[in-house]
Short mmCIF file of C-alpha atoms in Angstrom, two decimals:
data_model
loop_
_atom_site.label_atom_id
_atom_site.label_comp_id
_atom_site.label_asym_id
_atom_site.label_seq_id
_atom_site.Cartn_x
_atom_site.Cartn_y
_atom_site.Cartn_z
CA UNK A 255 -2.37 17.54 -45.93
CA UNK A 256 0.93 16.22 -44.57
CA UNK A 257 3.48 14.99 -47.08
CA UNK A 258 4.20 12.01 -44.81
CA UNK A 259 0.67 10.80 -44.19
CA UNK A 260 -2.59 10.46 -46.02
CA UNK A 261 -4.85 10.73 -43.01
CA UNK A 262 -7.80 9.42 -44.99
CA UNK A 263 -6.14 6.00 -45.13
CA UNK A 264 -5.24 5.56 -41.46
CA UNK A 265 -7.26 2.74 -39.91
CA UNK A 266 -7.81 1.70 -36.32
CA UNK A 267 -6.44 -1.81 -35.69
CA UNK A 268 -9.57 -3.78 -34.84
CA UNK A 269 -7.74 -7.12 -34.69
CA UNK A 270 -6.38 -6.30 -31.21
CA UNK A 271 -8.96 -7.71 -28.81
CA UNK A 272 -10.12 -4.80 -26.67
CA UNK A 273 -13.64 -6.15 -26.29
CA UNK A 274 -13.42 -5.89 -22.49
CA UNK A 275 -13.09 -2.10 -22.72
CA UNK A 276 -15.81 0.48 -23.38
CA UNK A 277 -13.28 2.92 -24.89
CA UNK A 278 -10.45 1.15 -26.74
CA UNK A 279 -6.95 2.54 -27.05
CA UNK A 280 -6.73 4.45 -30.32
CA UNK A 281 -4.49 2.24 -32.48
CA UNK A 282 -4.44 4.38 -35.64
CA UNK A 283 -0.80 4.96 -36.59
CA UNK A 284 -0.79 8.69 -37.35
CA UNK A 285 2.89 9.28 -36.60
CA UNK A 286 4.29 12.70 -35.63
CA UNK A 287 1.62 15.37 -36.03
CA UNK A 288 2.98 18.77 -37.01
CA UNK A 289 0.94 21.10 -34.82
CA UNK A 290 2.00 23.64 -32.23
CA UNK A 291 0.67 23.69 -28.68
CA UNK A 292 -1.45 26.72 -27.82
CA UNK A 293 -0.33 28.32 -24.56
CA UNK A 294 -3.31 30.15 -23.08
CA UNK A 295 -4.90 30.91 -19.74
CA UNK A 296 -7.28 27.93 -19.83
CA UNK A 297 -4.47 25.64 -18.70
CA UNK A 298 -2.51 26.49 -15.55
CA UNK A 299 1.12 27.60 -15.60
CA UNK A 300 2.83 26.19 -12.52
CA UNK A 301 4.92 28.38 -10.18
CA UNK A 302 8.05 26.92 -11.81
CA UNK A 303 6.96 27.56 -15.43
CA UNK A 304 9.11 30.66 -15.90
CA UNK A 305 12.04 28.89 -14.26
CA UNK A 306 11.74 26.00 -16.70
CA UNK A 307 11.74 28.53 -19.56
CA UNK A 308 14.87 30.09 -18.12
CA UNK A 309 16.45 26.63 -17.94
CA UNK A 310 15.87 26.12 -21.67
CA UNK A 311 12.62 24.18 -21.90
CA UNK A 312 11.63 23.97 -25.58
CA UNK A 313 8.58 21.71 -25.50
CA UNK A 314 5.75 20.85 -23.16
CA UNK A 315 2.62 18.80 -22.80
CA UNK A 316 -0.43 19.10 -20.53
CA UNK A 317 -0.65 16.99 -17.39
CA UNK A 318 -3.36 17.40 -14.77
CA UNK A 319 -4.51 20.53 -16.63
CA UNK A 320 -1.10 22.15 -16.07
CA UNK A 321 1.60 22.82 -18.67
CA UNK A 322 4.33 20.23 -18.21
CA UNK A 323 7.93 20.82 -19.46
CA UNK A 324 9.08 17.75 -21.40
CA UNK A 325 12.34 18.68 -23.07
CA UNK A 326 15.36 20.90 -22.45
CA UNK A 327 18.06 19.61 -24.81
CA UNK A 328 17.01 20.05 -28.44
CA UNK A 329 17.39 17.16 -30.90
CA UNK A 330 20.20 18.88 -32.79
CA UNK A 331 22.16 19.02 -29.51
CA UNK A 332 21.63 15.36 -28.63
CA UNK A 333 18.07 15.50 -27.34
CA UNK A 334 16.67 13.35 -24.56
CA UNK A 335 19.69 11.05 -24.41
CA UNK A 336 21.86 13.94 -23.19
CA UNK A 337 19.39 14.29 -20.35
CA UNK A 338 19.65 10.51 -19.82
CA UNK A 339 23.43 10.79 -19.40
CA UNK A 340 22.89 13.45 -16.75
CA UNK A 341 20.55 11.33 -14.63
CA UNK A 342 22.73 8.23 -14.97
CA UNK A 343 26.00 9.96 -14.07
CA UNK A 344 25.28 13.13 -12.11
CA UNK A 345 22.11 14.69 -10.67
CA UNK A 346 19.04 16.28 -12.22
CA UNK A 347 16.13 18.50 -11.21
CA UNK A 348 12.67 18.14 -12.74
CA UNK A 349 9.75 20.54 -12.65
CA UNK A 350 6.91 18.22 -11.63
CA UNK A 351 4.52 20.81 -10.23
CA UNK A 352 1.91 19.04 -12.36
CA UNK A 353 1.73 16.46 -9.57
CA UNK A 354 -1.12 18.31 -7.87
CA UNK A 355 -1.26 17.92 -4.09
CA UNK A 356 -4.69 17.00 -2.70
CA UNK A 357 -4.79 17.33 1.08
CA UNK A 358 -7.14 15.20 3.17
CA UNK A 359 -7.23 16.59 6.70
CA UNK A 360 -9.37 16.01 9.77
CA UNK A 361 -10.39 13.38 12.35
CA UNK A 362 -11.51 10.93 9.63
CA UNK A 363 -8.56 11.52 7.28
CA UNK A 364 -7.18 8.01 7.82
CA UNK A 365 -10.60 6.39 7.48
CA UNK A 366 -11.31 8.30 4.25
CA UNK A 367 -7.89 7.54 2.77
CA UNK A 368 -8.21 3.86 3.65
CA UNK A 369 -11.55 3.77 1.81
CA UNK A 370 -10.24 5.20 -1.47
CA UNK A 371 -6.93 3.29 -1.79
CA UNK A 372 -6.43 -0.45 -2.19
CA UNK A 373 -3.70 -0.84 0.42
CA UNK A 374 -4.05 -0.44 4.19
CA UNK A 375 -3.66 3.23 5.08
CA UNK A 376 -3.56 2.44 8.79
CA UNK A 377 -0.16 0.81 8.27
CA UNK A 378 1.36 4.04 6.95
CA UNK A 379 3.08 5.90 9.79
CA UNK A 380 3.17 9.68 10.07
CA UNK A 381 6.05 11.20 8.08
CA UNK A 382 6.18 8.27 5.70
CA UNK A 383 5.03 8.00 2.09
CA UNK A 384 3.86 5.09 -0.04
CA UNK A 385 3.06 4.37 -3.66
CA UNK A 386 -0.67 3.62 -3.82
CA UNK A 387 -3.47 3.13 -6.33
CA UNK A 388 -7.09 4.24 -6.34
CA UNK A 389 -9.62 2.15 -8.27
CA UNK A 390 -13.23 2.63 -9.30
CA UNK A 391 -16.09 0.28 -8.39
CA UNK A 392 -15.29 -1.91 -11.42
CA UNK A 393 -11.62 -2.30 -10.47
CA UNK A 394 -10.23 0.20 -12.98
CA UNK A 395 -7.13 2.16 -11.96
CA UNK A 396 -8.10 5.81 -11.49
CA UNK A 397 -4.71 7.10 -10.34
CA UNK A 398 -1.42 5.87 -8.90
CA UNK A 399 -0.11 8.67 -6.70
CA UNK A 400 2.51 8.90 -4.03
CA UNK A 401 0.63 9.22 -0.74
CA UNK A 402 2.35 11.29 1.94
CA UNK A 403 1.20 10.97 5.53
CA UNK A 404 2.13 14.29 7.09
CA UNK A 405 0.56 13.60 10.47
CA UNK A 406 -2.05 11.42 12.14
CA UNK A 407 -4.86 13.44 10.59
CA UNK A 408 -3.30 14.75 7.36
CA UNK A 409 -2.49 13.04 4.07
CA UNK A 410 -1.32 14.47 0.72
CA UNK A 411 -2.12 12.69 -2.53
CA UNK A 412 0.68 13.58 -4.99
CA UNK A 413 -1.21 12.86 -8.19
CA UNK A 414 -0.40 11.24 -11.47
CA UNK A 415 -2.28 12.44 -14.55
CA UNK A 416 -6.02 12.27 -13.81
CA UNK A 417 -8.59 14.48 -12.10
CA UNK A 418 -8.57 12.64 -8.79
CA UNK A 419 -8.94 15.83 -6.77
CA UNK A 420 -12.50 16.26 -8.02
CA UNK A 421 -13.18 12.54 -7.56
CA UNK A 422 -12.04 12.63 -3.93
CA UNK A 423 -14.24 15.63 -3.23
CA UNK A 424 -17.14 13.74 -4.81
CA UNK A 425 -16.56 10.69 -2.59
CA UNK A 426 -17.07 12.92 0.44
CA UNK A 427 -19.66 15.28 -1.05
CA UNK A 428 -22.20 14.27 1.58
CA UNK A 429 -19.74 14.76 4.43
CA UNK A 430 -19.86 11.16 5.59
CA UNK A 431 -16.19 11.46 6.55
CA UNK A 432 -15.18 14.19 8.99
CA UNK A 433 -12.38 15.67 6.90
CA UNK A 434 -11.69 18.30 4.27
CA UNK A 435 -10.50 17.44 0.76
CA UNK A 436 -8.83 20.25 -1.17
CA UNK A 437 -5.89 21.10 -3.38
CA UNK A 438 -3.12 23.03 -1.62
CA UNK A 439 -0.39 25.35 -2.87
CA UNK A 440 2.38 22.77 -2.61
CA UNK A 441 4.44 21.97 -5.72
CA UNK A 442 7.19 19.35 -6.03
CA UNK A 443 10.44 19.10 -7.90
CA UNK A 444 12.38 15.87 -8.21
CA UNK A 445 16.11 15.56 -7.54
CA UNK A 446 17.25 12.35 -9.24
CA UNK A 447 20.58 10.70 -9.98
CA UNK A 448 23.60 9.14 -8.24
CA UNK A 449 24.75 12.48 -6.81
CA UNK A 450 21.33 13.34 -5.38
CA UNK A 451 22.23 12.54 -1.77
CA UNK A 452 25.39 14.63 -1.92
CA UNK A 453 23.41 17.54 -3.32
CA UNK A 454 20.67 17.22 -0.70
CA UNK A 455 23.27 17.15 2.08
CA UNK A 456 24.77 20.39 0.80
CA UNK A 457 21.32 21.90 0.37
CA UNK A 458 19.97 21.01 3.81
CA UNK A 459 23.10 20.95 5.95
CA UNK A 460 22.55 19.47 9.40
CA UNK A 461 18.74 19.71 9.24
CA UNK A 462 18.51 16.00 8.43
CA UNK A 463 20.56 12.79 8.64
CA UNK A 464 20.29 11.68 5.00
CA UNK A 465 22.39 8.57 5.62
CA UNK A 466 19.62 7.16 7.82
CA UNK A 467 16.59 8.43 5.91
CA UNK A 468 14.46 5.44 4.85
CA UNK A 469 13.05 4.87 1.37
CA UNK A 470 9.78 6.82 1.26
CA UNK A 471 10.72 8.59 4.46
CA UNK A 472 9.55 12.19 4.89
CA UNK A 473 11.15 15.16 6.63
CA UNK A 474 10.43 18.83 7.25
CA UNK A 475 13.26 21.13 6.13
CA UNK A 476 13.88 24.64 4.89
CA UNK A 477 15.41 25.12 1.45
CA UNK A 478 16.24 28.61 0.29
CA UNK A 479 14.74 29.72 3.59
CA UNK A 480 11.35 28.26 2.67
CA UNK A 481 9.32 25.47 4.26
CA UNK A 482 9.44 22.14 2.41
CA UNK A 483 8.62 18.48 2.93
CA UNK A 484 11.10 16.12 1.33
CA UNK A 485 10.68 12.47 0.46
CA UNK A 486 13.24 9.89 -0.56
CA UNK A 487 11.40 8.80 -3.69
CA UNK A 488 11.08 9.52 -7.41
CA UNK A 489 9.96 8.53 -10.89
CA UNK A 490 13.27 7.23 -12.20
CA UNK A 491 14.60 4.11 -10.50
CA UNK A 492 17.76 6.08 -9.66
CA UNK A 493 18.61 7.36 -6.19
CA UNK A 494 16.52 10.44 -5.61
CA UNK A 495 14.36 12.78 -3.60
CA UNK A 496 11.29 14.94 -4.04
CA UNK A 497 11.03 18.45 -2.62
CA UNK A 498 7.48 19.62 -1.87
CA UNK A 499 7.54 23.41 -1.50
CA UNK A 500 4.84 25.01 0.63
CA UNK A 501 3.29 28.27 -0.63
CA UNK A 502 4.92 27.52 -3.94
CA UNK A 503 3.21 30.35 -5.80
CA UNK A 504 5.08 32.88 -3.63
CA UNK A 505 8.36 31.10 -3.01
CA UNK A 506 9.15 29.11 -6.18
CA UNK A 507 12.20 31.19 -7.08
CA UNK A 508 13.77 30.92 -3.63
CA UNK A 509 13.70 27.13 -3.47
CA UNK A 510 14.53 26.52 -7.15
CA UNK A 511 17.50 28.89 -7.18
CA UNK A 512 18.85 27.42 -3.96
CA UNK A 513 18.89 24.00 -5.62
CA UNK A 514 20.61 25.41 -8.71
CA UNK A 515 23.29 27.07 -6.58
CA UNK A 516 23.98 23.98 -4.45
CA UNK A 517 23.94 21.82 -7.58
CA UNK A 518 26.77 23.59 -9.40
CA UNK A 519 29.51 21.46 -7.80
CA UNK A 520 27.53 18.28 -8.58
CA UNK A 521 26.96 19.02 -12.30
CA UNK A 522 23.22 19.49 -11.72
CA UNK A 523 21.14 19.64 -14.90
CA UNK A 524 17.49 20.66 -15.21
CA UNK A 525 15.81 17.99 -17.35
CA UNK A 526 12.40 16.65 -18.26
CA UNK A 527 10.98 13.66 -16.36
CA UNK A 528 13.27 10.79 -17.32
CA UNK A 529 10.90 8.51 -19.20
CA UNK A 530 13.84 6.56 -20.66
CA UNK A 531 14.97 5.68 -17.12
CA UNK A 532 11.50 5.07 -15.69
CA UNK A 533 10.79 2.58 -18.52
CA UNK A 534 13.95 0.70 -17.57
CA UNK A 535 12.65 0.56 -13.99
CA UNK A 536 9.20 -0.64 -15.09
CA UNK A 537 7.54 2.42 -13.56
CA UNK A 538 4.14 3.03 -15.11
CA UNK A 539 2.81 6.26 -16.58
CA UNK A 540 -0.95 6.71 -16.05
CA UNK A 541 -2.77 7.32 -19.32
CA UNK A 542 0.04 5.70 -21.28
CA UNK A 543 0.65 2.31 -19.68
CA UNK A 544 -2.74 2.10 -17.97
CA UNK A 545 -5.99 3.97 -17.52
CA UNK A 546 -9.33 3.72 -15.73
CA UNK A 547 -10.33 0.68 -17.80
CA UNK A 548 -7.26 -1.32 -16.83
CA UNK A 549 -7.43 -3.34 -13.64
CA UNK A 550 -4.29 -3.60 -11.45
CA UNK A 551 -3.66 -7.26 -12.28
CA UNK A 552 -3.19 -6.63 -15.99
CA UNK A 553 -0.66 -3.81 -15.52
CA UNK A 554 1.66 -5.42 -12.94
CA UNK A 555 -0.03 -3.78 -9.96
CA UNK A 556 -1.85 -6.83 -8.64
CA UNK A 557 0.33 -6.71 -5.54
CA UNK A 558 -1.50 -3.51 -4.56
CA UNK A 559 -4.87 -5.27 -4.27
CA UNK A 560 -5.89 -5.58 -0.60
CA UNK A 561 -2.25 -4.99 0.36
CA UNK A 562 -2.08 -5.07 4.15
CA UNK A 563 1.59 -5.58 4.84
CA UNK A 564 4.86 -6.87 3.43
CA UNK A 565 3.91 -10.05 1.59
CA UNK A 566 0.34 -9.92 2.92
CA UNK A 567 -2.86 -9.27 0.97
CA UNK A 568 -5.66 -9.43 3.52
CA UNK A 569 -6.82 -5.85 4.04
CA UNK A 570 -9.99 -6.23 6.08
CA UNK A 571 -11.56 -2.78 5.69
CA UNK A 572 -13.82 -2.01 2.77
CA UNK A 573 -12.51 0.17 -0.05
CA UNK A 574 -13.69 1.33 -3.46
CA UNK A 575 -13.37 -1.57 -5.91
CA UNK A 576 -12.65 -4.26 -3.30
CA UNK A 577 -15.40 -6.67 -4.37
CA UNK A 578 -14.51 -6.46 -8.07
CA UNK A 579 -10.77 -6.72 -7.47
CA UNK A 580 -10.89 -9.63 -5.03
CA UNK A 581 -13.22 -11.45 -7.43
CA UNK A 582 -10.64 -11.00 -10.22
CA UNK A 583 -7.88 -12.23 -7.94
CA UNK A 584 -9.84 -15.37 -7.10
CA UNK A 585 -10.61 -16.02 -10.77
CA UNK A 586 -6.94 -15.70 -11.69
CA UNK A 587 -5.94 -18.24 -9.05
CA UNK A 588 -8.63 -20.58 -10.44
CA UNK A 589 -6.99 -20.43 -13.85
CA UNK A 590 -9.51 -18.06 -15.41
CA UNK A 591 -8.73 -15.02 -17.54
CA UNK A 592 -10.91 -12.09 -16.44
CA UNK A 593 -9.41 -9.70 -19.01
CA UNK A 594 -7.89 -9.80 -22.50
CA UNK A 595 -4.45 -8.18 -22.49
CA UNK A 596 -1.47 -8.22 -20.10
CA UNK A 597 1.27 -5.63 -19.74
CA UNK A 598 4.66 -7.20 -20.47
CA UNK A 599 8.27 -6.22 -20.95
CA UNK A 600 9.79 -6.62 -24.40
CA UNK A 601 13.24 -6.46 -25.89
CA UNK A 602 12.98 -5.64 -29.58
CA UNK A 603 15.02 -4.93 -32.66
CA UNK A 604 15.12 -1.87 -34.87
CA UNK A 605 17.12 1.34 -34.83
CA UNK A 606 17.55 3.11 -31.47
CA UNK A 607 14.32 4.71 -30.25
CA UNK A 608 15.48 7.91 -28.60
CA UNK A 609 12.28 9.93 -28.64
CA UNK A 610 8.69 9.69 -27.42
CA UNK A 611 6.46 7.44 -29.52
CA UNK A 612 3.53 9.35 -31.07
CA UNK A 613 1.43 6.17 -31.43
CA UNK A 614 0.80 2.86 -29.69
CA UNK A 615 2.83 0.74 -32.12
CA UNK A 616 1.26 -2.57 -33.02
CA UNK A 617 2.40 -6.07 -32.03
CA UNK A 618 1.71 -9.30 -33.93
CA UNK A 619 2.35 -12.93 -33.08
CA UNK A 620 5.76 -14.42 -33.94
CA UNK A 621 4.21 -16.01 -37.04
CA UNK A 622 2.97 -12.61 -38.21
CA UNK A 623 -0.58 -11.80 -39.20
CA UNK A 624 -2.94 -9.19 -37.84
CA UNK A 625 -1.92 -7.26 -34.71
CA UNK A 626 -2.80 -8.80 -31.35
CA UNK A 627 -1.35 -6.13 -29.04
CA UNK A 628 0.42 -2.81 -28.85
CA UNK A 629 3.39 -1.05 -27.27
CA UNK A 630 2.80 1.71 -24.72
CA UNK A 631 6.31 2.84 -23.66
CA UNK A 632 9.35 2.16 -25.88
CA UNK A 633 12.89 3.53 -25.61
CA UNK A 634 16.48 2.60 -26.37
CA UNK A 635 18.48 1.06 -23.52
CA UNK A 636 22.12 2.19 -23.98
CA UNK A 637 23.59 -0.30 -21.52
CA UNK A 638 21.80 -3.22 -23.17
CA UNK A 639 22.47 -1.83 -26.62
CA UNK A 640 18.92 -2.45 -27.80
CA UNK A 641 15.36 -1.19 -27.67
CA UNK A 642 13.06 -2.07 -24.78
CA UNK A 643 9.35 -1.48 -24.27
CA UNK A 644 6.34 -2.13 -22.15
CA UNK A 645 3.20 -3.13 -23.98
CA UNK A 646 0.04 -5.22 -24.01
CA UNK A 647 -0.25 -8.71 -25.51
CA UNK A 648 -2.89 -11.43 -25.05
CA UNK A 649 -2.92 -12.74 -21.47
CA UNK A 650 -1.85 -16.39 -21.39
CA UNK A 651 -2.64 -17.11 -17.72
CA UNK A 652 0.93 -17.16 -16.38
CA UNK A 653 1.17 -16.30 -12.67
CA UNK A 654 4.16 -15.59 -10.46
CA UNK A 655 4.98 -17.28 -7.14
CA UNK A 656 2.54 -15.02 -5.30
CA UNK A 657 -0.32 -15.71 -7.69
CA UNK A 658 -0.09 -12.44 -9.61
CA UNK A 659 -0.19 -12.33 -13.42
CA UNK A 660 3.06 -11.90 -15.29
CA UNK A 661 4.46 -12.40 -18.74
CA UNK A 662 5.66 -15.77 -19.97
CA UNK A 663 9.33 -14.97 -20.45
CA UNK A 664 10.72 -16.00 -23.82
CA UNK A 665 7.47 -15.62 -25.79
CA UNK A 666 8.26 -14.09 -29.17
CA UNK A 667 6.38 -11.42 -31.10
CA UNK A 668 6.76 -9.07 -34.04
CA UNK A 669 6.59 -5.29 -33.57
CA UNK A 670 5.48 -2.95 -36.35
CA UNK A 671 7.83 0.00 -36.00
CA UNK A 672 7.49 3.17 -38.08
CA UNK A 673 9.94 3.60 -40.95
CA UNK A 674 12.15 5.88 -38.84
CA UNK A 675 13.09 2.98 -36.56
CA UNK A 676 12.65 -0.02 -38.86
CA UNK A 677 15.64 -1.98 -40.12
CA UNK A 678 13.59 -2.60 -43.25
CA UNK A 679 10.55 -0.29 -43.58
CA UNK A 680 7.36 -2.30 -43.74
CA UNK A 681 8.92 -5.38 -42.13
CA UNK A 682 8.21 -5.86 -38.41
CA UNK A 683 11.13 -6.46 -36.05
CA UNK A 684 11.61 -9.40 -33.69
CA UNK A 685 10.66 -9.00 -30.04
CA UNK A 686 10.84 -11.27 -27.01
CA UNK A 687 9.12 -11.07 -23.61
CA UNK A 688 11.47 -10.41 -20.69
CA UNK A 689 10.98 -9.70 -17.00
CA UNK A 690 10.26 -6.20 -15.77
CA UNK A 691 12.25 -4.24 -14.60
CA UNK A 692 14.83 -4.07 -17.36
CA UNK A 693 17.24 -2.41 -14.91
CA UNK A 694 16.96 -2.83 -11.15
CA UNK A 695 16.00 0.28 -9.22
CA UNK A 696 18.27 1.87 -6.62
CA UNK A 697 15.50 1.19 -4.10
CA UNK A 698 13.67 -2.00 -5.08
CA UNK A 699 9.91 -1.66 -4.74
CA UNK A 700 7.38 -4.34 -3.87
CA UNK A 701 6.56 -4.95 -7.52
CA UNK A 702 10.16 -5.98 -8.12
CA UNK A 703 10.47 -8.04 -4.96
CA UNK A 704 7.52 -10.28 -5.88
CA UNK A 705 8.31 -10.66 -9.58
CA UNK A 706 9.39 -14.32 -9.30
#
């Protein structure tokens, strides 16, 4: 029995209305759990696993059934905020091989892709990428990958954390689409931070004109003598790129070490995915900020529904979830509330949160009382000098100028922080709803453009 917790007394918060979900978020506040991860052969080690160990990785999680490095600087040496300083001021490399690459290839690749995503795949040109979502028949978000269009008849789904590879194979199990769907031996790393372009120029030389590479543009290059696709994109809100190494199992060391060598003059640091920075940018983490029982409207992804072009939402072709999603969109515009909770941005009090939250901390109304919502992604914002978070609170019907749900800015709440972060243990801290993002991204995405 832990000295900190009596696990027999931990209760799930039933006062948060999750009646529109079959499986509610687990809102028991168990705090840090002192167990050690078992590293075995049941979960895959990526081609970069040994390189992350060499770089000082001291903790990991599991993502897409692959071990995922999630910390390099130990708490006694400054922890995650040292890694934050690196991405804000220099350049960083992340092992994100957990982003499995599912290739759809063949004459019907575009038709298949258009059927499984909510935006118009026909508008994505070869050698361009886009952020997309896949939904189920009920409108739940199954995954939010980066979609790379390699050629007219080849797409790569660069997955977030859910088993979409098996789902995509199931969609085409009867061969109705003339294409293959399979995972390929391509593994990405991310290069993120203000010095990322300078590093990539040194790394690639005259293979590519980085000054004229568009956001989400793709290019074929060789790094460390090995074939790669690069994208100007990333999970941070900072300037950045992703390097997708082909035949990664064989050539991981060549590419990785080439980046390390070129990065020396730019103060390159190998770090974990920068969740502190992605929270500032309002970038969602699947399984944390949303799951398959959240619809896009309630997690700030309504702009992806039937997205056909810039500022246009009239995708004509059928796709999985279209009927359910367009019905929700119509209900929202009619002033109805087709779901219970809305993802919002919050600024909140308390001591600086500089570590991952082990629980979904509870949120009550400004007047107090039983919890009505919960926080999904909190962190300390050094430039603002206060804690920020994304979380779910009761949806009040507020819509933005384009008819998509948003938070009512200025609404006040109370957040029940654990004793470690509380100003006064047992007393909830003040919180106020603010617009997302908390910090503008280097490349503004559509979600930010239509936030008004």
